[in-house]
Amino acid sequence: MLRQSVSSPVRSLFSAGPVSRGLLRSQQMRQNSTLNGLVARANAAVASVKKLADQGVYWSKVVAEVSKQVYLKESFAPPTLAQFRSTYNGVFGSVLPYFASPEAFIAGVKSVSGATVFKYVGYSIQLFGAFSLGEIIGRRKIVGY
């Protein structure tokens, strides 16, 4: 005699059929692939930030050491308080009127001649060219410039 399975309501609640199991697996796989993609992107972002931070720390230490050697070789000394005051009083005294009245700033900008603007645009182009040349030499490739 063949054994027939009796379907009970309790059994049908707790056992998933093959179709529903397949759907659950595909949903889980989709969620896992989405999460894996997000985790991979987050890891890549953290790695690039860590690399930039490491480079920043390295170059700050290099600049500090070179500055220290130049300071010692040239026997530099910090400015005296009188020198400091005279320099910054002069700088703030010449710039402060522009902040006090915007009309003075606008008048100063309007008084700049075209020849002066042209001269400083030329200087900016030369400065950018020197920077780009240094980047090309430092990276040893022209791609991107």
CSV table of C-alpha atoms in Angstrom, one decimal:
chain,number,residue,atom,x,y,z
A,1,MET,CA,0.0,0.0,0.0
A,2,LEU,CA,1.2,3.4,-1.0
A,3,ARG,CA,1.6,5.9,1.7
A,4,GLN,CA,-0.2,9.1,1.1
A,5,SER,CA,0.8,12.3,2.8
A,6,VAL,CA,-1.8,14.1,4.6
A,7,SER,CA,-1.6,17.8,4.2
A,8,SER,CA,-2.0,19.7,7.4
A,9,PRO,CA,-2.4,23.4,7.8
A,10,VAL,CA,0.6,23.5,10.3
A,11,ARG,CA,2.8,21.7,7.9
A,12,SER,CA,2.0,24.0,5.0
A,13,LEU,CA,2.8,27.1,7.1
A,14,PHE,CA,6.3,26.0,8.0
A,15,SER,CA,7.4,24.3,4.9
A,16,ALA,CA,8.0,26.2,1.8
A,17,GLY,CA,7.6,24.6,-1.5
A,18,PRO,CA,10.2,24.4,-4.2
A,19,VAL,CA,8.9,27.5,-6.0
A,20,SER,CA,8.9,29.7,-2.9
A,21,ARG,CA,12.3,28.5,-1.9
A,22,GLY,CA,13.7,29.5,-5.3
A,23,LEU,CA,12.1,32.9,-5.0
A,24,LEU,CA,13.6,33.4,-1.5
A,25,ARG,CA,17.1,32.3,-2.8
A,26,SER,CA,16.9,34.7,-5.8
A,27,GLN,CA,15.9,37.6,-3.5
A,28,GLN,CA,18.7,36.8,-1.0
A,29,MET,CA,21.2,36.5,-3.9
A,30,ARG,CA,20.0,39.9,-5.2
A,31,GLN,CA,20.3,41.5,-1.8
A,32,ASN,CA,23.8,39.9,-1.3
A,33,SER,CA,25.0,41.1,-4.6
A,34,THR,CA,23.8,44.6,-3.9
A,35,LEU,CA,25.3,44.6,-0.5
A,36,ASN,CA,28.6,43.2,-1.9
A,37,GLY,CA,28.7,46.0,-4.4
A,38,LEU,CA,28.1,48.6,-1.7
A,39,VAL,CA,30.7,47.1,0.5
A,40,ALA,CA,33.2,47.0,-2.3
A,41,ARG,CA,32.6,50.7,-3.1
A,42,ALA,CA,32.9,51.7,0.5
A,43,ASN,CA,36.2,49.7,0.9
A,44,ALA,CA,37.6,51.4,-2.3
A,45,ALA,CA,36.6,54.8,-1.0
A,46,VAL,CA,38.2,54.1,2.4
A,47,ALA,CA,41.4,52.8,0.8
A,48,SER,CA,41.7,55.9,-1.4
A,49,VAL,CA,41.2,58.2,1.5
A,50,LYS,CA,43.7,56.3,3.6
A,51,LYS,CA,46.2,56.5,0.7
A,52,LEU,CA,45.7,60.3,0.4
A,53,ALA,CA,46.0,60.7,4.2
A,54,ASP,CA,49.3,58.7,4.2
A,55,GLN,CA,50.6,60.8,1.3
A,56,GLY,CA,49.7,64.0,3.1
A,57,VAL,CA,51.4,62.9,6.3
A,58,TYR,CA,54.5,61.9,4.4
A,59,TRP,CA,54.8,65.1,2.4
A,60,SER,CA,54.1,67.3,5.5
A,61,LYS,CA,57.0,65.5,7.3
A,62,VAL,CA,59.3,66.0,4.2
A,63,VAL,CA,58.4,69.8,4.1
A,64,ALA,CA,59.0,70.1,7.8
A,65,GLU,CA,62.5,68.5,7.6
A,66,VAL,CA,63.5,70.5,4.6
A,67,SER,CA,62.3,73.7,6.3
A,68,LYS,CA,64.2,72.8,9.4
A,69,GLN,CA,67.4,72.3,7.4
A,70,VAL,CA,67.0,75.6,5.5
A,71,TYR,CA,66.2,77.4,8.8
A,72,LEU,CA,69.4,76.1,10.4
A,73,LYS,CA,71.7,76.6,7.3
A,74,GLU,CA,70.5,80.1,6.6
A,75,SER,CA,70.5,80.9,10.4
A,76,PHE,CA,67.0,82.4,10.2
A,77,ALA,CA,65.4,84.0,13.2
A,78,PRO,CA,61.8,84.7,13.8
A,79,PRO,CA,60.7,88.3,13.4
A,80,THR,CA,60.8,90.6,16.3
A,81,LEU,CA,57.5,91.9,17.7
A,82,ALA,CA,58.1,95.4,16.3
A,83,GLN,CA,58.7,93.9,12.8
A,84,PHE,CA,55.6,91.7,13.1
A,85,ARG,CA,53.4,94.7,14.1
A,86,SER,CA,54.7,97.0,11.4
A,87,THR,CA,54.1,94.4,8.7
A,88,TYR,CA,50.6,93.4,9.7
A,89,ASN,CA,49.5,97.0,10.5
A,90,GLY,CA,50.6,97.9,7.0
A,91,VAL,CA,48.8,95.0,5.4
A,92,PHE,CA,45.6,95.5,7.4
A,93,GLY,CA,45.7,99.3,7.0
A,94,SER,CA,45.8,98.9,3.2
A,95,VAL,CA,43.0,96.3,2.9
A,96,LEU,CA,40.7,97.4,5.7
A,97,PRO,CA,39.1,100.3,3.8
A,98,TYR,CA,37.9,97.9,1.1
A,99,PHE,CA,36.0,95.8,3.7
A,100,ALA,CA,34.7,98.9,5.5
A,101,SER,CA,32.9,100.2,2.4
A,102,PRO,CA,32.0,98.0,-0.6
A,103,GLU,CA,31.8,101.1,-2.8
A,104,ALA,CA,35.6,101.6,-2.4
A,105,PHE,CA,36.2,98.0,-3.4
A,106,ILE,CA,34.0,98.4,-6.5
A,107,ALA,CA,35.8,101.7,-7.4
A,108,GLY,CA,39.1,100.0,-7.0
A,109,VAL,CA,38.1,97.1,-9.3
A,110,LYS,CA,36.8,99.5,-11.9
A,111,SER,CA,40.0,101.5,-11.8
A,112,VAL,CA,42.1,98.6,-13.0
A,113,SER,CA,43.1,99.1,-16.6
A,114,GLY,CA,42.8,96.5,-19.4
A,115,ALA,CA,46.6,96.4,-19.8
A,116,THR,CA,47.0,95.4,-16.1
A,117,VAL,CA,44.4,92.7,-16.5
A,118,PHE,CA,46.1,91.4,-19.7
A,119,LYS,CA,49.5,91.4,-17.9
A,120,TYR,CA,48.2,89.4,-15.0
A,121,VAL,CA,46.3,86.9,-17.2
A,122,GLY,CA,49.7,86.4,-19.0
A,123,TYR,CA,51.4,85.7,-15.7
A,124,SER,CA,48.7,83.3,-14.7
A,125,ILE,CA,49.1,81.3,-18.0
A,126,GLN,CA,52.8,81.2,-17.5
A,127,LEU,CA,52.4,80.0,-13.9
A,128,PHE,CA,50.0,77.3,-15.0
A,129,GLY,CA,52.4,76.2,-17.8
A,130,ALA,CA,55.2,75.9,-15.3
A,131,PHE,CA,53.0,73.9,-12.9
A,132,SER,CA,51.9,71.6,-15.8
A,133,LEU,CA,55.5,71.1,-16.9
A,134,GLY,CA,56.5,70.1,-13.4
A,135,GLU,CA,53.7,67.6,-13.2
A,136,ILE,CA,54.7,66.1,-16.6
A,137,ILE,CA,58.3,65.8,-15.4
A,138,GLY,CA,57.3,64.4,-12.0
A,139,ARG,CA,54.9,61.8,-13.4
A,140,ARG,CA,57.0,61.0,-16.4
A,141,LYS,CA,54.1,61.0,-18.8
A,142,ILE,CA,52.2,63.5,-20.8
A,143,VAL,CA,48.8,61.8,-20.6
A,144,GLY,CA,46.3,64.1,-19.0
A,145,TYR,CA,48.2,67.3,-19.8
